[in-house]
PDB file of C-alpha atoms in Angstrom:
ATOM      1  CA  MET A  12      13.091 175.375-211.027  1.00 59.00           C
ATOM      2  CA  HIS A  13      11.288 174.745-214.741  1.00 66.00           C
ATOM      3  CA  THR A  14      11.568 171.376-216.271  1.00 77.00           C
ATOM      4  CA  LYS A  15      10.520 172.592-220.052  1.00 89.00           C
ATOM      5  CA  GLN A  16      13.290 173.697-222.531  1.00 93.00           C
ATOM      6  CA  PHE A  17      11.318 177.155-223.476  1.00 96.00           C
ATOM      7  CA  LEU A  18       8.675 179.019-221.658  1.00 97.00           C
ATOM      8  CA  SER A  19       6.025 181.254-223.491  1.00 97.00           C
ATOM      9  CA  PRO A  20       6.044 185.174-223.242  1.00 98.00           C
ATOM     10  CA  ALA A  21       3.022 184.252-221.151  1.00 98.00           C
ATOM     11  CA  ASP A  22       4.823 181.557-218.868  1.00 97.00           C
ATOM     12  CA  VAL A  23       6.774 184.584-218.145  1.00 98.00           C
ATOM     13  CA  ALA A  24       4.526 187.060-217.384  1.00 98.00           C
ATOM     14  CA  ARG A  25       2.209 184.780-214.497  1.00 97.00           C
ATOM     15  CA  GLU A  26       5.674 183.638-212.644  1.00 96.00           C
ATOM     16  CA  LEU A  27       6.619 187.481-212.694  1.00 97.00           C
ATOM     17  CA  ASP A  28       2.658 188.316-212.661  1.00 97.00           C
ATOM     18  CA  ILE A  29       3.476 191.692-215.455  1.00 97.00           C
ATOM     19  CA  SER A  30       1.351 191.731-218.915  1.00 98.00           C
ATOM     20  CA  THR A  31       1.853 189.814-221.328  1.00 97.00           C
ATOM     21  CA  SER A  32       3.404 192.440-223.524  1.00 97.00           C
ATOM     22  CA  THR A  33       5.301 193.730-221.004  1.00 98.00           C
ATOM     23  CA  VAL A  34       7.245 190.025-221.835  1.00 98.00           C
ATOM     24  CA  LEU A  35       7.743 191.305-225.124  1.00 97.00           C
ATOM     25  CA  ARG A  36       8.409 194.346-224.600  1.00 97.00           C
ATOM     26  CA  LEU A  37      11.376 193.225-222.309  1.00 97.00           C
ATOM     27  CA  ILE A  38      12.342 190.800-225.497  1.00 97.00           C
ATOM     28  CA  HIS A  39      12.077 193.329-228.420  1.00 95.00           C
ATOM     29  CA  SER A  40      14.426 195.849-226.080  1.00 96.00           C
ATOM     30  CA  GLY A  41      17.433 193.045-225.641  1.00 94.00           C
ATOM     31  CA  ASP A  42      16.887 192.579-221.458  1.00 96.00           C
ATOM     32  CA  LEU A  43      15.269 189.546-222.035  1.00 97.00           C
ATOM     33  CA  PRO A  44      16.784 186.961-224.567  1.00 97.00           C
ATOM     34  CA  ALA A  45      14.169 185.070-226.798  1.00 97.00           C
ATOM     35  CA  ILE A  46      13.883 183.497-229.785  1.00 96.00           C
ATOM     36  CA  ALA A  47      11.923 183.945-232.812  1.00 93.00           C
ATOM     37  CA  VAL A  48      10.023 180.504-233.697  1.00 89.00           C
ATOM     38  CA  SER A  49       7.953 182.470-236.717  1.00 86.00           C
ATOM     39  CA  ALA A  50       7.595 186.103-237.423  1.00 84.00           C
ATOM     40  CA  ARG A  51       5.307 186.149-234.292  1.00 88.00           C
ATOM     41  CA  ILE A  52       5.609 183.599-232.520  1.00 93.00           C
ATOM     42  CA  TYR A  53       8.637 183.827-228.856  1.00 96.00           C
ATOM     43  CA  ARG A  54       9.870 181.175-227.211  1.00 96.00           C
ATOM     44  CA  ILE A  55      12.067 182.140-223.798  1.00 98.00           C
ATOM     45  CA  PRO A  56      14.885 179.750-223.335  1.00 97.00           C
ATOM     46  CA  THR A  57      14.636 178.494-219.289  1.00 97.00           C
ATOM     47  CA  ALA A  58      18.397 178.835-218.683  1.00 96.00           C
ATOM     48  CA  SER A  59      17.254 182.826-219.728  1.00 97.00           C
ATOM     49  CA  PHE A  60      15.448 183.428-217.792  1.00 98.00           C
ATOM     50  CA  GLU A  61      16.437 182.140-214.390  1.00 97.00           C
ATOM     51  CA  MET A  62      19.975 184.482-215.737  1.00 97.00           C
ATOM     52  CA  TYR A  63      17.322 187.314-216.569  1.00 97.00           C
ATOM     53  CA  LYS A  64      15.600 187.091-212.531  1.00 97.00           C
ATOM     54  CA  ALA A  65      19.267 186.445-210.877  1.00 97.00           C
ATOM     55  CA  GLY A  66      20.251 189.230-212.445  1.00 96.00           C
ATOM     56  CA  THR A  67      23.647 187.580-214.274  1.00 96.00           C
ATOM     57  CA  LEU A  68      22.603 188.577-217.953  1.00 97.00           C
ATOM     58  CA  THR A  69      26.019 189.639-219.021  1.00 94.00           C
ATOM     59  CA  ARG A  70      26.803 192.428-220.995  1.00 91.00           C
ATOM     60  CA  PRO A  71      29.459 192.476-224.019  1.00 91.00           C
ATOM     61  CA  THR A  72      32.630 192.807-222.754  1.00 91.00           C
ATOM     62  CA  THR A  73      35.994 192.624-224.278  1.00 96.00           C
ATOM     63  CA  ALA A  74      37.969 189.863-225.448  1.00 97.00           C
ATOM     64  CA  PRO A  75      41.030 188.736-224.118  1.00 96.00           C
ATOM     65  CA  LEU A  76      44.031 188.983-226.937  1.00 96.00           C
ATOM     66  CA  GLY A  77      45.188 184.899-227.231  1.00 95.00           C
ATOM     67  CA  GLY A  78      48.183 183.322-228.008  1.00 91.00           C
ATOM     68  CA  SER A  79      49.719 182.330-231.391  1.00 95.00           C
ATOM     69  CA  LYS A  80      48.131 179.228-232.505  1.00 95.00           C
ATOM     70  CA  ALA A  81      47.677 177.010-235.747  1.00 94.00           C
ATOM     71  CA  ARG A  82      45.342 178.745-237.706  1.00 94.00           C
ATOM     72  CA  PRO A  83      41.407 176.595-238.313  1.00 94.00           C
ATOM     73  CA  GLU A  84      41.243 174.742-240.979  1.00 92.00           C
ATOM     74  CA  ILE A  85      37.557 176.075-241.980  1.00 92.00           C
ATOM     75  CA  GLY A  86      36.019 173.007-244.715  1.00 87.00           C
ATOM     76  CA  ARG A  87      38.673 170.338-243.500  1.00 84.00           C
ATOM     77  CA  GLY A  88      37.952 167.271-245.028  1.00 82.00           C
ATOM     78  CA  GLU A  89      34.560 168.495-246.463  1.00 84.00           C
ATOM     79  CA  ARG A  90      34.281 167.212-250.450  1.00 78.00           C
ATOM     80  CA  LEU A  91      34.470 170.102-252.630  1.00 77.00           C
ATOM     81  CA  PRO A  92      30.957 170.056-254.994  1.00 76.00           C
ATOM     82  CA  ALA A  93      32.520 169.267-259.093  1.00 73.00           C
ATOM     83  CA  ALA A  94      31.290 171.842-261.123  1.00 65.00           C
ATOM     84  CA  ALA A  95      27.700 172.063-262.568  1.00 54.00           C
ATOM     85  CA  HIS A  96      28.647 173.848-265.953  1.00 51.00           C
ATOM     86  CA  ARG A  97      32.235 175.473-266.697  1.00 49.00           C
ATOM     87  CA  PRO A  98      32.599 179.299-267.275  1.00 48.00           C
ATOM     88  CA  LEU A  99      32.515 180.167-270.688  1.00 45.00           C
ATOM     89  CA  ALA A 100      36.228 180.835-271.327  1.00 44.00           C
ATOM     90  CA  ARG A 101      36.797 177.683-273.517  1.00 43.00           C
ATOM     91  CA  ALA A 102      33.780 179.203-275.866  1.00 40.00           C
ATOM     92  CA  ARG A 103      34.407 179.676-279.389  1.00 38.00           C
TER      93      ARG A 103
ATOM     94  CA  MET B  28      37.118 195.836-241.824  1.00 92.00           C
ATOM     95  CA  ALA B  29      37.968 196.089-238.463  1.00 96.00           C
ATOM     96  CA  THR B  30      40.675 196.837-236.167  1.00 97.00           C
ATOM     97  CA  ILE B  31      42.049 194.729-233.164  1.00 96.00           C
ATOM     98  CA  GLY B  32      40.127 196.368-230.748  1.00 97.00           C
ATOM     99  CA  GLU B  33      36.826 196.113-232.934  1.00 97.00           C
ATOM    100  CA  LEU B  34      36.957 192.663-233.339  1.00 98.00           C
ATOM    101  CA  ARG B  35      37.739 191.847-229.452  1.00 98.00           C
ATOM    102  CA  GLN B  36      34.410 193.661-228.426  1.00 97.00           C
ATOM    103  CA  HIS B  37      33.367 192.397-231.527  1.00 98.00           C
ATOM    104  CA  LEU B  38      34.190 188.788-229.925  1.00 98.00           C
ATOM    105  CA  GLY B  39      32.868 190.053-226.126  1.00 98.00           C
ATOM    106  CA  THR B  40      29.966 190.796-227.988  1.00 97.00           C
ATOM    107  CA  LEU B  41      28.927 186.810-229.734  1.00 98.00           C
ATOM    108  CA  SER B  42      29.646 185.632-226.211  1.00 97.00           C
ATOM    109  CA  SER B  43      27.592 187.330-224.345  1.00 97.00           C
ATOM    110  CA  ILE B  44      24.582 186.856-226.491  1.00 97.00           C
ATOM    111  CA  LEU B  45      25.392 182.944-226.071  1.00 97.00           C
ATOM    112  CA  TRP B  46      26.540 183.075-222.439  1.00 97.00           C
ATOM    113  CA  ASN B  47      22.882 185.076-222.149  1.00 97.00           C
ATOM    114  CA  TYR B  48      21.244 182.027-223.875  1.00 97.00           C
ATOM    115  CA  GLY B  49      22.610 179.316-221.048  1.00 96.00           C
ATOM    116  CA  GLY B  50      25.493 178.583-223.024  1.00 97.00           C
ATOM    117  CA  THR B  51      28.174 177.057-221.717  1.00 96.00           C
ATOM    118  CA  PHE B  52      32.323 177.878-222.975  1.00 97.00           C
ATOM    119  CA  ALA B  53      35.396 178.230-221.916  1.00 96.00           C
ATOM    120  CA  VAL B  54      36.205 182.051-222.889  1.00 95.00           C
ATOM    121  CA  PRO B  55      36.816 182.515-226.244  1.00 97.00           C
ATOM    122  CA  THR B  56      40.424 185.007-227.214  1.00 97.00           C
ATOM    123  CA  LEU B  57      41.415 186.189-230.449  1.00 98.00           C
ATOM    124  CA  ASP B  58      44.008 184.669-231.825  1.00 97.00           C
ATOM    125  CA  ARG B  59      47.027 184.863-233.601  1.00 97.00           C
ATOM    126  CA  TYR B  60      47.690 182.647-237.076  1.00 96.00           C
ATOM    127  CA  ASP B  61      50.831 182.682-239.519  1.00 90.00           C
ATOM    128  CA  GLN B  62      51.200 185.946-242.239  1.00 89.00           C
ATOM    129  CA  GLY B  63      50.260 187.861-239.556  1.00 93.00           C
ATOM    130  CA  ASP B  64      46.271 186.805-239.637  1.00 97.00           C
ATOM    131  CA  ILE B  65      43.922 186.929-236.642  1.00 97.00           C
ATOM    132  CA  GLY B  66      41.083 184.848-235.934  1.00 98.00           C
ATOM    133  CA  PHE B  67      39.295 182.679-233.324  1.00 98.00           C
ATOM    134  CA  SER B  68      37.329 179.393-232.910  1.00 97.00           C
ATOM    135  CA  PHE B  69      34.636 178.508-230.170  1.00 96.00           C
ATOM    136  CA  ALA B  70      31.921 176.020-228.892  1.00 98.00           C
ATOM    137  CA  ALA B  71      29.079 176.621-226.874  1.00 98.00           C
ATOM    138  CA  GLU B  72      27.432 173.744-225.217  1.00 97.00           C
ATOM    139  CA  LEU B  73      23.352 174.682-224.879  1.00 97.00           C
ATOM    140  CA  PRO B  74      20.354 173.587-222.486  1.00 94.00           C
ATOM    141  CA  GLY B  75      18.396 170.898-223.865  1.00 87.00           C
ATOM    142  CA  GLY B  76      19.434 168.109-222.994  1.00 82.00           C
ATOM    143  CA  SER B  77      22.445 165.734-223.734  1.00 80.00           C
ATOM    144  CA  GLU B  78      21.884 162.774-225.246  1.00 84.00           C
ATOM    145  CA  PRO B  79      23.657 162.387-227.204  1.00 91.00           C
ATOM    146  CA  LYS B  80      25.604 164.986-227.138  1.00 95.00           C
ATOM    147  CA  PRO B  81      24.341 169.150-226.305  1.00 96.00           C
ATOM    148  CA  PRO B  82      22.736 170.787-229.084  1.00 97.00           C
ATOM    149  CA  LEU B  83      27.053 172.696-230.201  1.00 98.00           C
ATOM    150  CA  ILE B  84      27.436 176.050-231.647  1.00 98.00           C
ATOM    151  CA  GLU B  85      30.837 176.251-232.854  1.00 98.00           C
ATOM    152  CA  LEU B  86      32.162 179.778-234.284  1.00 98.00           C
ATOM    153  CA  THR B  87      34.849 180.558-236.435  1.00 98.00           C
ATOM    154  CA  GLU B  88      36.314 183.005-238.000  1.00 98.00           C
ATOM    155  CA  VAL B  89      39.592 184.496-240.200  1.00 97.00           C
ATOM    156  CA  TRP B  90      40.863 188.068-240.349  1.00 97.00           C
ATOM    157  CA  THR B  91      43.625 189.338-241.861  1.00 97.00           C
ATOM    158  CA  PRO B  92      45.745 191.860-242.217  1.00 96.00           C
ATOM    159  CA  GLU B  93      44.589 195.350-244.661  1.00 95.00           C
ATOM    160  CA  ARG B  94      46.127 198.460-244.463  1.00 88.00           C
ATOM    161  CA  ARG B  95      46.744 200.907-241.484  1.00 87.00           C
ATOM    162  CA  GLY B  96      45.747 198.194-238.921  1.00 91.00           C
ATOM    163  CA  ARG B  97      42.691 197.347-239.896  1.00 96.00           C
ATOM    164  CA  PHE B  98      41.168 193.482-240.918  1.00 97.00           C
ATOM    165  CA  ARG B  99      39.280 191.728-243.363  1.00 97.00           C
ATOM    166  CA  LEU B 100      37.403 188.662-242.576  1.00 97.00           C
ATOM    167  CA  VAL B 101      38.130 186.358-245.501  1.00 96.00           C
ATOM    168  CA  GLU B 102      36.923 183.458-243.533  1.00 96.00           C
ATOM    169  CA  TYR B 103      34.614 182.102-241.868  1.00 98.00           C
ATOM    170  CA  ALA B 104      32.270 179.040-240.515  1.00 98.00           C
ATOM    171  CA  TYR B 105      29.055 178.728-237.974  1.00 98.00           C
ATOM    172  CA  GLU B 106      28.105 175.992-237.549  1.00 98.00           C
ATOM    173  CA  PHE B 107      25.002 174.459-235.471  1.00 98.00           C
ATOM    174  CA  VAL B 108      24.562 171.006-234.571  1.00 97.00           C
ATOM    175  CA  ASP B 109      20.678 170.335-232.545  1.00 97.00           C
ATOM    176  CA  TYR B 110      22.146 166.437-231.887  1.00 97.00           C
ATOM    177  CA  PRO B 111      18.256 166.079-228.896  1.00 95.00           C
ATOM    178  CA  LEU B 112      17.033 166.067-232.830  1.00 96.00           C
ATOM    179  CA  ALA B 113      19.890 165.288-235.179  1.00 96.00           C
ATOM    180  CA  ARG B 114      20.458 167.914-236.802  1.00 97.00           C
ATOM    181  CA  ARG B 115      22.887 170.082-238.299  1.00 97.00           C
ATOM    182  CA  GLN B 116      22.737 174.185-240.541  1.00 98.00           C
ATOM    183  CA  ALA B 117      26.354 175.609-241.594  1.00 98.00           C
ATOM    184  CA  PHE B 118      27.014 178.461-243.035  1.00 98.00           C
ATOM    185  CA  HIS B 119      30.195 178.729-244.381  1.00 97.00           C
ATOM    186  CA  ARG B 120      33.182 180.756-246.313  1.00 97.00           C
ATOM    187  CA  HIS B 121      36.475 178.667-247.423  1.00 95.00           C
ATOM    188  CA  ASP B 122      38.032 177.785-250.695  1.00 91.00           C
ATOM    189  CA  PRO B 123      37.086 180.965-252.296  1.00 90.00           C
ATOM    190  CA  GLU B 124      38.491 181.182-255.254  1.00 90.00           C
ATOM    191  CA  ARG B 125      37.550 177.849-255.744  1.00 89.00           C
ATOM    192  CA  PHE B 126      33.947 177.950-255.064  1.00 91.00           C
ATOM    193  CA  SER B 127      34.199 181.462-257.177  1.00 91.00           C
ATOM    194  CA  ARG B 128      35.302 179.882-260.254  1.00 90.00           C
ATOM    195  CA  GLU B 129      33.136 176.974-260.098  1.00 88.00           C
ATOM    196  CA  PHE B 130      29.567 178.461-258.421  1.00 90.00           C
ATOM    197  CA  GLY B 131      29.508 182.158-258.942  1.00 91.00           C
ATOM    198  CA  VAL B 132      29.760 182.691-255.105  1.00 92.00           C
ATOM    199  CA  VAL B 133      32.682 182.555-252.131  1.00 94.00           C
ATOM    200  CA  VAL B 134      30.013 181.217-249.276  1.00 96.00           C
ATOM    201  CA  HIS B 135      27.420 177.946-248.479  1.00 96.00           C
ATOM    202  CA  GLU B 136      25.717 176.389-246.635  1.00 97.00           C
ATOM    203  CA  HIS B 137      25.755 173.217-244.717  1.00 97.00           C
ATOM    204  CA  CYS B 138      21.641 171.509-244.036  1.00 97.00           C
ATOM    205  CA  GLU B 139      21.204 168.185-242.551  1.00 98.00           C
ATOM    206  CA  GLU B 140      17.422 167.896-241.674  1.00 97.00           C
ATOM    207  CA  ILE B 141      19.268 163.925-240.753  1.00 97.00           C
ATOM    208  CA  LEU B 142      22.582 164.233-238.824  1.00 97.00           C
ATOM    209  CA  GLY B 143      25.113 162.345-241.323  1.00 95.00           C
ATOM    210  CA  GLN B 144      22.042 161.978-244.392  1.00 95.00           C
ATOM    211  CA  PRO B 145      22.741 165.425-246.520  1.00 94.00           C
ATOM    212  CA  ALA B 146      20.319 164.999-249.298  1.00 95.00           C
ATOM    213  CA  CYS B 147      22.751 167.586-250.987  1.00 94.00           C
ATOM    214  CA  ASP B 148      26.582 168.634-249.755  1.00 92.00           C
ATOM    215  CA  HIS B 149      26.695 172.185-250.187  1.00 95.00           C
ATOM    216  CA  TYR B 150      24.615 174.468-250.653  1.00 96.00           C
ATOM    217  CA  TYR B 151      24.531 177.407-252.146  1.00 95.00           C
ATOM    218  CA  GLY B 152      23.633 180.354-249.555  1.00 94.00           C
ATOM    219  CA  LEU B 153      24.090 184.207-248.313  1.00 94.00           C
ATOM    220  CA  PRO B 154      27.568 186.117-246.858  1.00 95.00           C
ATOM    221  CA  MET B 155      25.730 185.953-242.882  1.00 95.00           C
ATOM    222  CA  ASP B 156      27.751 187.581-240.005  1.00 97.00           C
ATOM    223  CA  ALA B 157      28.013 185.015-236.875  1.00 98.00           C
ATOM    224  CA  TYR B 158      24.542 187.421-235.235  1.00 97.00           C
ATOM    225  CA  GLU B 159      22.247 186.815-238.623  1.00 97.00           C
ATOM    226  CA  ALA B 160      23.138 182.539-237.709  1.00 98.00           C
ATOM    227  CA  ILE B 161      23.288 182.244-234.112  1.00 97.00           C
ATOM    228  CA  GLU B 162      19.651 183.911-235.090  1.00 95.00           C
ATOM    229  CA  ARG B 163      19.147 181.719-237.768  1.00 95.00           C
ATOM    230  CA  PHE B 164      19.744 178.797-235.287  1.00 97.00           C
ATOM    231  CA  LEU B 165      18.093 180.019-232.584  1.00 96.00           C
ATOM    232  CA  SER B 166      15.501 180.447-234.085  1.00 94.00           C
ATOM    233  CA  SER B 167      15.142 176.164-235.065  1.00 95.00           C
ATOM    234  CA  TRP B 168      17.037 174.665-231.379  1.00 96.00           C
ATOM    235  CA  GLY B 169      14.980 172.576-230.155  1.00 93.00           C
ATOM    236  CA  GLN B 170      11.686 173.265-232.247  1.00 92.00           C
ATOM    237  CA  PRO B 171      10.557 170.216-234.114  1.00 89.00           C
ATOM    238  CA  THR B 172       9.613 172.347-237.298  1.00 92.00           C
ATOM    239  CA  PRO B 173      12.158 171.517-240.377  1.00 95.00           C
ATOM    240  CA  LEU B 174      15.471 172.983-240.657  1.00 96.00           C
ATOM    241  CA  GLY B 175      13.461 173.174-244.736  1.00 95.00           C
ATOM    242  CA  CYS B 176      16.806 171.911-246.684  1.00 97.00           C
ATOM    243  CA  ALA B 177      14.995 171.758-249.437  1.00 95.00           C
ATOM    244  CA  GLY B 178      14.303 174.896-249.765  1.00 96.00           C
ATOM    245  CA  LEU B 179      17.992 175.438-250.182  1.00 97.00           C
ATOM    246  CA  ARG B 180      19.005 174.997-254.380  1.00 96.00           C
ATOM    247  CA  CYS B 181      22.383 172.161-254.068  1.00 95.00           C
ATOM    248  CA  MET B 182      25.694 173.376-255.858  1.00 92.00           C
ATOM    249  CA  GLY B 183      27.240 170.709-258.238  1.00 79.00           C
ATOM    250  CA  GLU B 184      23.428 169.772-259.359  1.00 70.00           C
ATOM    251  CA  ALA B 185      22.338 171.123-263.548  1.00 53.00           C
ATOM    252  CA  ALA B 186      19.674 173.680-263.220  1.00 48.00           C
TER     253      ALA B 186
END
């Protein structure tokens, strides 16, 4: 069991006894979930790695239909910004 | 534009992505709202500490009916609050007429390097889909580097 939140590709390679480039291939193919913290640096969430090892990563399924609900109030409580300038419609 | 079947697949894909990153959540459903609109709203807790709460991603979309059984995305809110790091990112589309009239754009962002202490209430942003939003959120999840709010342009400021 890992205590770190994220693992490096090298950590995963060591544990699976494969090369780092193979780990990167797994990441690029989408078989191993990872986050790109920069253009070239990846981190594998420990939870994702545990699921990968256990074979419990899921493939997309079709979401069920729900019932009638109240429409979400998106932006509720936000103070909308005041315009910095008005459109030119009133310009003479 | 999407059919109900495509939207169910879309929501199922979003669920599987968050599940595979260790997210915990109740299975989301595609729901019906008034005036024929449909959509979903659900929140997933991510691993990474529980003080004061686990990191939270919340995805909300509202789709309105168009022709031939297809729906168009009219509002969304993609939210990520990394509670252990006390910061927030969000991508919103709501009140489109108001934002379009006042600022010439229909979307905006929220960005808080310190949760609850935004340097600006709304930032200009680009239209985003849920997959891009999740990718952006995950790239900052648990990382010590700043979100980069200072590089965004504040709405309501003189140019």
